[in-house]
Amino acid sequence: MKKFFLTIYLLLFSFVYTQETIENKFEFVFEPDSLFLRVGETGSVTIKLVNSNGELANNPFYIYGRPRRSLESSPRISDSTGIATVSIKPYKPGKLTLSVRSISQKREDRVYGGMTVQVPFPPLERIVFDNPQKKLYLGTSLQYKTTVFDQANLLRDDAKVELSTSNNSIAEFDNYGNLKAKKAGKVKVVATAENISESFEINIVKNPVRKISLETEKNIIRTGDVLQFSAKTLDRSGRHIKDIPIVYSYNGKAEYGIGLPAAALINSSGKFVAETPGVFTITAQSGGFSARKTIKVTPRNVKKRVRVVGHGTVSDVNTSDLWVWPGVGKHKGKDFAATGTWGANGEAYFWDVTDPSKMAIIDTITVDARTVNDVKVSEDGRVAVITREGASNRKNGFVVLDITDPFNVKITAEFNDDMTGGVHNVFIYDNHVYAVNNGRKYDIINIEDPYNPFRVGRYELDTPGHGVHDVWIEDGIAYSSNWADGVHAVDVGGIKFNEKNRSKIKYNPLLAMAGQGSPGNPVKLAGMADPNGHNHAAFPFISQSTDKFYIIAGDEWGNQFGMAGGFHFLDFTDPKNPKESAVYQVPEAGSHNHWVHGDTLLASYYQGGLRVVDISGELMGDIYSQGREIAFFLSSDPDGFMANRPNVWGTMPYKGLIYFSDMNNGLWAIKLEDDNRFGTN
Amino acid sequence: MSKNMKRTIQLIFVVTIMINNLFAKDYYIYCTAESEDEVALIRFDGKVAHVEKRIPVGVWPVEIEGPHGISVSPDGDYWYLSMAHGMPYGHLYKYETGTDKMVDRVELGLFPATMGISNATGLLYIVNFNLHGGHSEVSDVSIVDPDEMIEIERVETGIMPHGSRLLNNGLKHYSVAMMSGELYEIDAMTMELKRTLSTSPMKKMNKHSGHNMKGMNHSKMKMNSMSHNMPAEKPTWVYPHPNDNFLYVVNNGTDNVVEIDVNKWEITRTFKTDKGPYNCEVSQDGKYLVVTYKSAAKTGVWDLATGKELAKFKNTRKVTHGVVISPDSRYAFVSVEGIGKEPGAVEIFDLKKLKAVTIAEIGKQAGGIAFWKMDN
């Protein structure tokens, strides 16, 4: 009966309410007009929808908490006269809102309102100094940092911490937490947040430094080379004072323009890298003493010319990924490539690239899909896997192919189980397919018998809203790209580290940690989140010149101006404490897939074409600005699916050439014109 | 022929054309192209379908985001679009009709799909289909304030919820869940799940179904191929009769449409259909039930009074998808996906004359379809 009357009200309301709004403006009245509740407490508020005379509007309204799932409210709807006594219970701390909206058919008749429900965070419990250094030298500065926890032991970044001292004439903080030691003596350093504080005493001692020296191994470096400066603070007797802070800075004059300043980066440990050639003076300062050293930075001079060796135009559809491999059996001595297609007819093309200048499609496989996003070939060159998305029956998955005769490729099996949302990327390693599917996980499928694939394992994160985009396997470690969860290194049968193995793989510290995982039991070894949420591809990289181990994490993201992003060099030399040390980012284009060959990065850069980048030596800062780009090539084709519009998707080095696929025009093979093969500079 | 006679005929001809033009209507339809990341605006003038616009949607130029469901606000000022793929969550987009400019978007659950807007509350109810959750994850219905584009509530229903429609009075919301085999009723006002019902006519066969159980050929049913815990019915759609007394649920897996009495909450009739029925809609005059047969690539028109199929049209390509009927109950607009790079299509059928009228070709995988307006 109640519902009946409510229905009648609703049906009549449109007319009545419209008349009312002309004469009377409705508004919500909250009694009380705000609430202060702790998490888990229950409060009550009476809400009325009234006209300008304070009379009930005779119209129901909705009640809901914002943000969603932070505030329980009951009932969710008022009675038909426009009044509700609402019981509310907060689940999260913060400034929450109890929102209301009148119910009406016409949008313009709707009235909105809201009241604040202030829910305090749990009281702060403790402040921890991150670097509680208790001795400071007169005349020096040191930045102090703190971390605040509340009674729920949650990190409280929102807590405003004020730093002070007990005597500003001895030592005083600036607004950025830097404590300047002004006079010798003891002083208390105090951190205060709300009603809690933490303090400790520091001793400001006479500064024994009478001299500072500055040394480096080289006087001339190239742009992009990282040079370590070592400053030494010495006392009157020439003894090295080790625990005194040193500040490094630089100035310089560029060798271009008309008196332009030069660009470089120097970090707090004295590592310097220049972006522009010129003359730089590096200064080390401590306690009023300073030392300078001037060096010259020359151009890196790594540029090479690009020669197009071959190009196969695909003019009727978009091209996706590629793979190149040597023929086997009767085709030994020949070379072949496979490319996928995007947003089209579910085709994969097989190419004879034995003579890359005459590359030609020799076979086509068509499956029920609109996008064959990825193509991969097994190490022995006998099996290929292509992905399926956009199947007409929505049963997506991947397809296993026999490619022993690339002129006559045969489908051996389809694998669709629990991959309805589509397989986007795959990798083949040691008779297993790692299939990234449904945007959420990768499944591991045994293809030892290519006619009878079966699932043996699965890797899926458990973070809220997790996703995965790509996976790459090398030496039994799977490197997956997981958007905001960043890169994950997972043991799927990591090669046991053997001290007799003197190859460079010994510098992959993840192998030393491996040993528990297998395709049926993937075990996470390490990872690094991406706070930007752009992680799209990952490639392991043992620097041939420095033996450091990186995971190069590629972005994919776009905005209203087109695709953007870059490649982040995550230093995993210490896998438990990975750090981003450098980034290669073309400002006007978008990063996609990449490959590392020796100390050279091959970067597919969508509208920015193919980029070849020197990543030899230590890597620090903005690689794009350091003159490390060896070459770039804009793959225009007037006969392409989109004419004269480069859009490079993926790349792969093969037999001294660089193959790459262009989404708008097909397959390319290029060569860097130089006496030396591309690689370490 | 005399001069006067000739003039008279000419006059009649001109007047006839003028009258026809005077009463000719333009029907405007929005239809998604899921594998093209486009929405097409189609104008049908009673004879020819014109693709007025192909509106690019989504934000990723090199990823297919999958526009799936579409709905026009009751006042016709906005259209709403579900974009299935995200990272990983999908979004609901809001566009202005006419200008087709994007207004706002809100992130929802996994693979948001079909939606409906309540005539009573003005809220939008959209199922999170969760194509990615296998056959085990229970999903939900998101309730969104389409004015402010904020998600107000989620109501848990079943596995792979699909179809989302409300009674004409706007008070009850209905959806089905493919892998649960259930129909769900949500009170649109209180946002609470109120009732569920198995969509299997088998369970009520003796008592309620018009279907002759003995006459059924069970060997052709898909039970054998199903996992034991997966319902055979796989319901994909629900649509209310304009009188709000009946619902029509499409059982995609068992090739039938069941009629459900809203008050009694039981199956009253079963319509055995062609293969793979997917979507359906009832004409506003309450006479016709139009059902798309996805697997058979056909469209069926049923007489609701007699329970007989009046006509069955073979669609021009495979994978028949959605249907919307003009408010004057005259035309059914059916989206047909196509396969691979084949263009999608909107095929138009005259329900009065029971014949196919015309076709509009749009982007790949034509899917969600919504009626915008009729203009004279």
Tab-separated table of C-alpha atoms in Angstrom, chain A residues 3 6-7 10-11 60 62-66 68-69 76-77 99 101-105 107-108 110 112 316-317 342-347 368-371 373 390-396 418 420-422 424 438-441 460 464-467 469 483 533-534 536 556-559 562-563 592 606 647 649 663, chain B residues 34-36 59-64 68 73-75 77-78 80 85-89 94 110-111 118-123 125 129-135 137 140 145-148 150-154 160 168-169 171-172 187-192 194 234 278 294 319 321 337-342 364-366:
chain	number	residue	atom	x	y	z
A	3	LYS	CA	4.408	1.665	-2.544
A	6	LEU	CA	4.515	6.435	-3.484
A	7	THR	CA	3.782	5.586	-7.099
A	10	LEU	CA	5.557	10.128	-8.370
A	11	LEU	CA	3.051	10.207	-11.157
A	60	PRO	CA	10.411	12.048	-1.765
A	62	TYR	CA	17.227	10.099	-2.067
A	63	ILE	CA	19.902	9.932	0.557
A	64	TYR	CA	23.396	8.619	-0.143
A	65	GLY	CA	26.857	8.948	1.255
A	66	ARG	CA	29.859	10.258	-0.650
A	68	ARG	CA	30.736	5.735	-2.164
A	69	ARG	CA	31.071	3.055	0.495
A	76	ARG	CA	17.964	5.523	1.414
A	77	ILE	CA	14.755	7.295	0.568
A	99	SER	CA	24.004	13.864	-0.213
A	101	ARG	CA	18.526	14.562	-4.325
A	102	SER	CA	14.848	15.006	-4.905
A	103	ILE	CA	13.130	12.469	-7.112
A	104	SER	CA	11.576	13.857	-10.225
A	105	GLN	CA	11.182	12.873	-13.802
A	107	ARG	CA	16.042	16.931	-14.660
A	108	GLU	CA	15.460	20.643	-14.202
A	110	ARG	CA	15.637	18.105	-9.271
A	112	TYR	CA	20.296	18.669	-4.642
A	316	ASP	CA	44.158	-2.576	-46.147
A	317	VAL	CA	44.341	-3.105	-42.380
A	342	TRP	CA	44.490	-4.901	-35.559
A	343	GLY	CA	40.798	-4.075	-35.664
A	344	ALA	CA	40.333	-6.075	-38.832
A	345	ASN	CA	39.633	-9.616	-39.952
A	346	GLY	CA	41.597	-11.769	-37.527
A	347	GLU	CA	44.543	-12.344	-39.840
A	368	ASP	CA	37.710	-15.709	-35.609
A	369	ALA	CA	38.892	-12.382	-34.258
A	370	ARG	CA	39.093	-8.744	-35.121
A	371	THR	CA	42.482	-8.201	-33.574
A	373	ASN	CA	47.382	-8.246	-31.247
A	390	GLY	CA	36.969	-9.551	-30.850
A	391	ALA	CA	35.794	-13.069	-31.686
A	392	SER	CA	32.290	-13.145	-33.131
A	393	ASN	CA	31.138	-15.531	-30.411
A	394	ARG	CA	33.120	-13.703	-27.718
A	395	LYS	CA	35.093	-16.867	-27.034
A	396	ASN	CA	38.537	-15.367	-27.358
A	418	ASP	CA	38.491	-18.842	-19.448
A	420	THR	CA	36.578	-14.758	-22.892
A	421	GLY	CA	37.738	-11.196	-22.383
A	422	GLY	CA	40.477	-11.715	-24.958
A	424	HIS	CA	46.172	-9.430	-25.603
A	438	ASN	CA	40.996	-10.740	-19.653
A	439	GLY	CA	43.262	-7.825	-18.749
A	440	ARG	CA	43.634	-9.391	-15.323
A	441	LYS	CA	46.053	-12.330	-15.291
A	460	GLU	CA	47.281	-12.919	-10.919
A	464	PRO	CA	42.392	-3.836	-5.785
A	465	GLY	CA	41.694	-3.038	-9.424
A	466	HIS	CA	44.717	-4.936	-10.640
A	467	GLY	CA	45.467	-5.501	-14.287
A	469	HIS	CA	49.143	-5.927	-19.960
A	483	TRP	CA	49.815	-0.752	-15.077
A	533	GLY	CA	49.636	3.682	-13.681
A	534	HIS	CA	51.168	3.591	-17.174
A	536	HIS	CA	52.645	-1.342	-20.365
A	556	GLU	CA	51.469	3.503	-22.647
A	557	TRP	CA	49.135	6.374	-22.122
A	558	GLY	CA	47.574	9.188	-24.014
A	559	ASN	CA	45.758	12.435	-23.617
A	562	GLY	CA	47.742	11.993	-28.599
A	563	MET	CA	49.907	9.215	-27.276
A	592	HIS	CA	54.926	1.373	-27.122
A	606	TYR	CA	54.063	5.288	-32.321
A	647	ASN	CA	52.829	4.708	-36.036
A	649	TRP	CA	54.137	-0.685	-32.883
A	663	MET	CA	50.488	0.041	-37.356
B	34	GLU	CA	32.097	-2.252	-30.345
B	35	SER	CA	35.156	-3.159	-32.395
B	36	GLU	CA	35.403	0.257	-34.010
B	59	VAL	CA	40.205	7.997	-25.022
B	60	TRP	CA	42.794	5.487	-26.260
B	61	PRO	CA	43.564	5.893	-29.945
B	62	VAL	CA	45.399	2.566	-30.172
B	63	GLU	CA	43.313	0.337	-27.931
B	64	ILE	CA	39.790	-0.918	-28.535
B	68	HIS	CA	28.787	-1.767	-25.565
B	73	SER	CA	17.870	9.965	-21.319
B	74	PRO	CA	14.055	10.103	-21.096
B	75	ASP	CA	14.093	13.794	-22.088
B	77	ASP	CA	19.007	15.539	-24.031
B	78	TYR	CA	21.825	13.090	-23.358
B	80	TYR	CA	24.933	7.380	-22.114
B	85	HIS	CA	37.418	-2.121	-21.239
B	86	GLY	CA	39.538	-0.118	-18.880
B	87	MET	CA	42.510	-0.792	-16.689
B	88	PRO	CA	40.705	-2.884	-15.665
B	89	TYR	CA	37.457	-1.090	-14.827
B	94	LYS	CA	27.728	10.891	-20.960
B	110	LEU	CA	34.356	-4.705	-14.713
B	111	PHE	CA	32.877	-4.562	-18.217
B	118	SER	CA	14.263	4.984	-14.325
B	119	ASN	CA	11.292	7.160	-15.232
B	120	ALA	CA	10.635	7.527	-11.516
B	121	THR	CA	14.013	8.172	-9.984
B	122	GLY	CA	15.974	9.497	-12.931
B	123	LEU	CA	18.814	7.235	-11.834
B	125	TYR	CA	21.046	1.289	-13.498
B	129	PHE	CA	28.884	-7.831	-16.901
B	130	ASN	CA	32.414	-8.819	-15.793
B	131	LEU	CA	33.350	-10.800	-18.847
B	132	HIS	CA	36.744	-11.175	-17.208
B	133	GLY	CA	35.557	-13.001	-14.122
B	134	GLY	CA	35.234	-16.449	-15.588
B	135	HIS	CA	32.160	-18.323	-14.558
B	137	GLU	CA	32.613	-14.240	-9.810
B	140	ASP	CA	26.609	-6.333	-9.538
B	145	ASP	CA	23.166	9.628	-10.787
B	146	PRO	CA	23.403	10.587	-14.471
B	147	ASP	CA	23.158	14.298	-13.741
B	148	GLU	CA	26.225	14.454	-11.574
B	150	ILE	CA	28.515	9.736	-9.668
B	151	GLU	CA	28.015	6.152	-8.688
B	152	ILE	CA	25.648	6.009	-5.755
B	153	GLU	CA	25.351	2.325	-5.035
B	154	ARG	CA	26.113	-1.177	-6.187
B	160	MET	CA	27.761	-12.174	-15.602
B	168	ASN	CA	7.643	1.976	-17.317
B	169	ASN	CA	6.654	3.368	-13.942
B	171	LEU	CA	9.891	1.614	-9.749
B	172	LYS	CA	11.418	-1.785	-10.408
B	187	ASP	CA	13.538	-1.897	-5.947
B	188	ALA	CA	14.575	1.211	-7.855
B	189	MET	CA	13.623	3.414	-4.937
B	190	THR	CA	15.312	1.618	-2.069
B	191	MET	CA	18.104	0.169	-4.235
B	192	GLU	CA	17.660	-3.239	-2.653
B	194	LYS	CA	13.946	-7.805	-3.689
B	234	LYS	CA	22.191	-18.449	-19.969
B	278	TYR	CA	19.929	-12.627	-27.454
B	294	LYS	CA	22.243	-14.218	-32.486
B	319	VAL	CA	25.692	-12.338	-35.245
B	321	HIS	CA	22.636	-8.403	-31.635
B	337	GLU	CA	27.533	-7.371	-35.568
B	338	GLY	CA	29.072	-9.106	-38.558
B	339	ILE	CA	32.276	-11.109	-38.284
B	340	GLY	CA	35.871	-9.955	-38.526
B	341	LYS	CA	36.318	-6.857	-40.638
B	342	GLU	CA	32.780	-7.045	-42.014
B	364	LYS	CA	32.499	-3.269	-36.901
B	365	GLN	CA	30.490	-5.232	-34.323
B	366	ALA	CA	27.302	-3.203	-34.165
